[in-house]
Amino acid sequence: MGKPKNLFNEEELDWKHYQGGKDFDYHIDYSDAVLDAREDGRLEILVKWEPNSYCHLHKHTADTSSVVLKGELHVSDFDIETGKETNKRIRNVGDFVHKEAGDIHMEKGGPEGALVLFTIFDPSGQGNLAESITKSGKVISSSNIKNILKRISN
C-alpha cells in the first residue's frame, strides 16, 4: 500500500501544467497530478481546471470514470463532422460518471475552476488512454500508460 495522499493539499502533489497557444480558439489552462499508474493500463489522476478554462479537445480511448471534487465542470460533446459542440452539461461537486471509450468532448472549469478525480483503464492491455485532437479530428497527441509511467519515474 502506498503512502496516503491528501487530494485537497495541492502542495503534496506533483502537478504538470498545460496551456494552449495561438493554434487554439479557446483558453486552455489546466494541470494534472498522477496519483497511481500501473502497467496493467490503470491510471488514477487528479485534474485541476483554472476558472473558465478548458482542457484540450480530446477522445478517451479507454474506459473512464470521474467524480467532481471541487467547483463545477462544464462538459460539451463535440461532433467532428459538423465542428459543433453538442450535448452541453454541467457537473457539480459529487457528480460521478462512467463512460466507455470513444466519446469526443472538451471540459471547462466553472467560474471557480474545477478539481476532478479520474480513473482510466484500458482493458485491452495496450495502455492507450486518450488522444488530444483538433476540431477536424486530427490527433495532435496521445496519452498511454507507458509514457505516464516514464513521467512519474523521473
PDB file of C-alpha atoms in Angstrom:
ATOM      1  CA  MET A   1       0.000   0.000   0.000  1.00  0.00           C
ATOM      2  CA  GLY A   2       1.362   3.411  -0.981  1.00  0.00           C
ATOM      3  CA  LYS A   3       1.619   6.493   1.172  1.00  0.00           C
ATOM      4  CA  PRO A   4      -1.762   8.248   1.562  1.00  0.00           C
ATOM      5  CA  LYS A   5      -2.197  11.460  -0.445  1.00  0.00           C
ATOM      6  CA  ASN A   6      -4.498  14.293   0.555  1.00  0.00           C
ATOM      7  CA  LEU A   7      -6.163  15.296  -2.702  1.00  0.00           C
ATOM      8  CA  PHE A   8      -7.025  18.743  -1.335  1.00  0.00           C
ATOM      9  CA  ASN A   9      -3.454  19.606  -0.278  1.00  0.00           C
ATOM     10  CA  GLU A  10      -2.125  20.756  -3.640  1.00  0.00           C
ATOM     11  CA  GLU A  11       1.458  21.204  -2.400  1.00  0.00           C
ATOM     12  CA  GLU A  12       1.707  17.433  -1.741  1.00  0.00           C
ATOM     13  CA  LEU A  13       1.061  16.609  -5.385  1.00  0.00           C
ATOM     14  CA  ASP A  14       3.329  16.724  -8.437  1.00  0.00           C
ATOM     15  CA  TRP A  15       1.398  18.819 -10.969  1.00  0.00           C
ATOM     16  CA  LYS A  16       2.031  19.051 -14.709  1.00  0.00           C
ATOM     17  CA  HIS A  17       0.654  22.277 -16.211  1.00  0.00           C
ATOM     18  CA  TYR A  18      -0.832  22.627 -19.725  1.00  0.00           C
ATOM     19  CA  GLN A  19      -1.703  25.780 -21.649  1.00  0.00           C
ATOM     20  CA  GLY A  20      -2.876  26.406 -25.172  1.00  0.00           C
ATOM     21  CA  GLY A  21      -1.314  28.647 -27.745  1.00  0.00           C
ATOM     22  CA  LYS A  22      -2.230  30.593 -30.855  1.00  0.00           C
ATOM     23  CA  ASP A  23      -3.388  27.386 -32.563  1.00  0.00           C
ATOM     24  CA  PHE A  24      -6.433  27.154 -30.271  1.00  0.00           C
ATOM     25  CA  ASP A  25      -9.515  29.362 -30.297  1.00  0.00           C
ATOM     26  CA  TYR A  26     -10.389  28.536 -26.689  1.00  0.00           C
ATOM     27  CA  HIS A  27      -8.459  29.309 -23.477  1.00  0.00           C
ATOM     28  CA  ILE A  28      -6.565  26.195 -22.298  1.00  0.00           C
ATOM     29  CA  ASP A  29      -5.254  26.234 -18.719  1.00  0.00           C
ATOM     30  CA  TYR A  30      -5.295  23.066 -16.618  1.00  0.00           C
ATOM     31  CA  SER A  31      -2.988  20.783 -14.637  1.00  0.00           C
ATOM     32  CA  ASP A  32      -2.875  17.116 -13.722  1.00  0.00           C
ATOM     33  CA  ALA A  33      -1.286  15.086 -10.949  1.00  0.00           C
ATOM     34  CA  VAL A  34      -0.812  11.338 -11.349  1.00  0.00           C
ATOM     35  CA  LEU A  35      -1.921   9.557  -8.180  1.00  0.00           C
ATOM     36  CA  ASP A  36      -1.315   5.988  -9.332  1.00  0.00           C
ATOM     37  CA  ALA A  37      -0.351   4.354 -12.627  1.00  0.00           C
ATOM     38  CA  ARG A  38       0.012   0.627 -13.233  1.00  0.00           C
ATOM     39  CA  GLU A  39       1.445  -1.420 -16.043  1.00  0.00           C
ATOM     40  CA  ASP A  40      -1.929  -3.153 -16.490  1.00  0.00           C
ATOM     41  CA  GLY A  41      -3.258   0.111 -18.003  1.00  0.00           C
ATOM     42  CA  ARG A  42      -4.987   1.609 -14.962  1.00  0.00           C
ATOM     43  CA  LEU A  43      -4.493   5.282 -14.112  1.00  0.00           C
ATOM     44  CA  GLU A  44      -5.797   7.404 -11.236  1.00  0.00           C
ATOM     45  CA  ILE A  45      -5.254  11.079 -11.957  1.00  0.00           C
ATOM     46  CA  LEU A  46      -6.398  14.364 -10.470  1.00  0.00           C
ATOM     47  CA  VAL A  47      -7.127  17.165 -12.953  1.00  0.00           C
ATOM     48  CA  LYS A  48      -7.477  20.815 -11.996  1.00  0.00           C
ATOM     49  CA  TRP A  49      -9.019  23.428 -14.300  1.00  0.00           C
ATOM     50  CA  GLU A  50      -8.394  27.123 -13.788  1.00  0.00           C
ATOM     51  CA  PRO A  51     -11.557  29.291 -13.719  1.00  0.00           C
ATOM     52  CA  ASN A  52     -13.364  29.422 -17.075  1.00  0.00           C
ATOM     53  CA  SER A  53     -10.543  27.492 -18.784  1.00  0.00           C
ATOM     54  CA  TYR A  54     -10.604  24.420 -20.987  1.00  0.00           C
ATOM     55  CA  CYS A  55      -8.540  21.298 -21.404  1.00  0.00           C
ATOM     56  CA  HIS A  56      -7.677  20.204 -24.954  1.00  0.00           C
ATOM     57  CA  LEU A  57     -10.444  18.745 -27.081  1.00  0.00           C
ATOM     58  CA  HIS A  58      -9.964  15.008 -26.691  1.00  0.00           C
ATOM     59  CA  LYS A  59     -11.222  11.479 -27.154  1.00  0.00           C
ATOM     60  CA  HIS A  60     -10.938   8.838 -24.452  1.00  0.00           C
ATOM     61  CA  THR A  61      -9.546   5.603 -25.872  1.00  0.00           C
ATOM     62  CA  ALA A  62     -10.144   3.752 -22.591  1.00  0.00           C
ATOM     63  CA  ASP A  63     -12.954   3.342 -20.067  1.00  0.00           C
ATOM     64  CA  THR A  64     -13.115   6.427 -17.831  1.00  0.00           C
ATOM     65  CA  SER A  65     -14.802   7.153 -14.500  1.00  0.00           C
ATOM     66  CA  SER A  66     -14.712  10.520 -12.770  1.00  0.00           C
ATOM     67  CA  VAL A  67     -16.070  12.417  -9.796  1.00  0.00           C
ATOM     68  CA  VAL A  68     -16.093  16.199  -9.327  1.00  0.00           C
ATOM     69  CA  LEU A  69     -14.411  17.113  -6.023  1.00  0.00           C
ATOM     70  CA  LYS A  70     -14.459  20.937  -6.209  1.00  0.00           C
ATOM     71  CA  GLY A  71     -16.080  23.603  -8.364  1.00  0.00           C
ATOM     72  CA  GLU A  72     -18.116  22.717 -11.409  1.00  0.00           C
ATOM     73  CA  LEU A  73     -17.133  21.077 -14.668  1.00  0.00           C
ATOM     74  CA  HIS A  74     -18.755  22.138 -17.938  1.00  0.00           C
ATOM     75  CA  VAL A  75     -18.700  19.276 -20.448  1.00  0.00           C
ATOM     76  CA  SER A  76     -19.529  19.524 -24.142  1.00  0.00           C
ATOM     77  CA  ASP A  77     -19.565  16.636 -26.550  1.00  0.00           C
ATOM     78  CA  PHE A  78     -18.119  17.525 -29.951  1.00  0.00           C
ATOM     79  CA  ASP A  79     -19.240  16.475 -33.415  1.00  0.00           C
ATOM     80  CA  ILE A  80     -16.197  16.238 -35.704  1.00  0.00           C
ATOM     81  CA  GLU A  81     -18.423  16.112 -38.824  1.00  0.00           C
ATOM     82  CA  THR A  82     -20.077  19.492 -38.147  1.00  0.00           C
ATOM     83  CA  GLY A  83     -17.386  21.111 -35.997  1.00  0.00           C
ATOM     84  CA  LYS A  84     -20.027  21.942 -33.375  1.00  0.00           C
ATOM     85  CA  GLU A  85     -20.275  21.448 -29.632  1.00  0.00           C
ATOM     86  CA  THR A  86     -23.289  19.323 -28.660  1.00  0.00           C
ATOM     87  CA  ASN A  87     -24.936  17.988 -25.506  1.00  0.00           C
ATOM     88  CA  LYS A  88     -23.604  20.611 -23.066  1.00  0.00           C
ATOM     89  CA  ARG A  89     -23.980  19.844 -19.374  1.00  0.00           C
ATOM     90  CA  ILE A  90     -22.644  20.987 -16.003  1.00  0.00           C
ATOM     91  CA  ARG A  91     -21.309  18.513 -13.451  1.00  0.00           C
ATOM     92  CA  ASN A  92     -21.322  19.639  -9.822  1.00  0.00           C
ATOM     93  CA  VAL A  93     -19.449  18.516  -6.706  1.00  0.00           C
ATOM     94  CA  GLY A  94     -20.192  14.847  -6.050  1.00  0.00           C
ATOM     95  CA  ASP A  95     -21.312  14.078  -9.612  1.00  0.00           C
ATOM     96  CA  PHE A  96     -19.936  10.720 -10.770  1.00  0.00           C
ATOM     97  CA  VAL A  97     -19.947   9.396 -14.323  1.00  0.00           C
ATOM     98  CA  HIS A  98     -18.548   6.353 -16.136  1.00  0.00           C
ATOM     99  CA  LYS A  99     -18.040   6.382 -19.900  1.00  0.00           C
ATOM    100  CA  GLU A 100     -16.778   3.754 -22.282  1.00  0.00           C
ATOM    101  CA  ALA A 101     -14.041   4.632 -24.749  1.00  0.00           C
ATOM    102  CA  GLY A 102     -14.847   6.684 -27.820  1.00  0.00           C
ATOM    103  CA  ASP A 103     -16.600   9.904 -26.874  1.00  0.00           C
ATOM    104  CA  ILE A 104     -15.133  13.184 -28.133  1.00  0.00           C
ATOM    105  CA  HIS A 105     -15.527  16.112 -25.783  1.00  0.00           C
ATOM    106  CA  MET A 106     -13.993  19.088 -24.059  1.00  0.00           C
ATOM    107  CA  GLU A 107     -14.231  20.152 -20.457  1.00  0.00           C
ATOM    108  CA  LYS A 108     -14.101  23.607 -18.910  1.00  0.00           C
ATOM    109  CA  GLY A 109     -13.752  24.700 -15.313  1.00  0.00           C
ATOM    110  CA  GLY A 110     -16.600  26.793 -13.951  1.00  0.00           C
ATOM    111  CA  PRO A 111     -16.245  30.318 -12.505  1.00  0.00           C
ATOM    112  CA  GLU A 112     -14.153  28.943  -9.616  1.00  0.00           C
ATOM    113  CA  GLY A 113     -12.416  26.232 -11.653  1.00  0.00           C
ATOM    114  CA  ALA A 114     -12.796  22.513 -11.042  1.00  0.00           C
ATOM    115  CA  LEU A 115     -10.983  19.610  -9.406  1.00  0.00           C
ATOM    116  CA  VAL A 116     -11.872  16.155 -10.750  1.00  0.00           C
ATOM    117  CA  LEU A 117     -10.643  12.665  -9.897  1.00  0.00           C
ATOM    118  CA  PHE A 118     -10.383  10.320 -12.908  1.00  0.00           C
ATOM    119  CA  THR A 119      -9.866   6.570 -13.079  1.00  0.00           C
ATOM    120  CA  ILE A 120      -8.939   5.472 -16.592  1.00  0.00           C
ATOM    121  CA  PHE A 121      -8.479   1.844 -17.626  1.00  0.00           C
ATOM    122  CA  ASP A 122      -7.649   0.213 -20.943  1.00  0.00           C
ATOM    123  CA  PRO A 123      -8.854  -3.388 -20.561  1.00  0.00           C
ATOM    124  CA  SER A 124      -7.137  -4.365 -23.833  1.00  0.00           C
ATOM    125  CA  GLY A 125      -3.770  -4.227 -22.081  1.00  0.00           C
ATOM    126  CA  GLN A 126      -2.371  -1.819 -24.705  1.00  0.00           C
ATOM    127  CA  GLY A 127      -2.411   1.080 -22.233  1.00  0.00           C
ATOM    128  CA  ASN A 128      -3.865   3.664 -24.647  1.00  0.00           C
ATOM    129  CA  LEU A 129      -5.820   6.218 -22.605  1.00  0.00           C
ATOM    130  CA  ALA A 130      -6.711   9.369 -24.581  1.00  0.00           C
ATOM    131  CA  GLU A 131      -5.984  11.425 -27.683  1.00  0.00           C
ATOM    132  CA  SER A 132      -5.918  15.217 -27.902  1.00  0.00           C
ATOM    133  CA  ILE A 133      -7.409  16.232 -31.235  1.00  0.00           C
ATOM    134  CA  THR A 134      -8.119  19.254 -33.403  1.00  0.00           C
ATOM    135  CA  LYS A 135     -11.686  20.283 -34.227  1.00  0.00           C
ATOM    136  CA  SER A 136     -11.253  18.496 -37.574  1.00  0.00           C
ATOM    137  CA  GLY A 137     -10.389  15.249 -35.750  1.00  0.00           C
ATOM    138  CA  LYS A 138      -6.621  15.198 -36.359  1.00  0.00           C
ATOM    139  CA  VAL A 139      -4.722  13.602 -33.452  1.00  0.00           C
ATOM    140  CA  ILE A 140      -2.166  16.063 -32.031  1.00  0.00           C
ATOM    141  CA  SER A 141      -1.008  13.966 -29.075  1.00  0.00           C
ATOM    142  CA  SER A 142      -1.844  10.740 -27.289  1.00  0.00           C
ATOM    143  CA  SER A 143      -1.578   9.512 -23.722  1.00  0.00           C
ATOM    144  CA  ASN A 144      -0.613   5.981 -22.874  1.00  0.00           C
ATOM    145  CA  ILE A 145       0.319   4.243 -19.665  1.00  0.00           C
ATOM    146  CA  LYS A 146       3.941   3.638 -20.719  1.00  0.00           C
ATOM    147  CA  ASN A 147       4.611   7.367 -21.149  1.00  0.00           C
ATOM    148  CA  ILE A 148       2.896   8.161 -17.861  1.00  0.00           C
ATOM    149  CA  LEU A 149       4.920   5.523 -16.008  1.00  0.00           C
ATOM    150  CA  LYS A 150       8.081   7.032 -17.515  1.00  0.00           C
ATOM    151  CA  ARG A 151       6.958  10.542 -16.458  1.00  0.00           C
ATOM    152  CA  ILE A 152       6.381   9.610 -12.821  1.00  0.00           C
ATOM    153  CA  SER A 153       9.563   7.561 -12.519  1.00  0.00           C
ATOM    154  CA  ASN A 154      11.764  10.624 -13.234  1.00  0.00           C
TER     155      ASN A 154
END
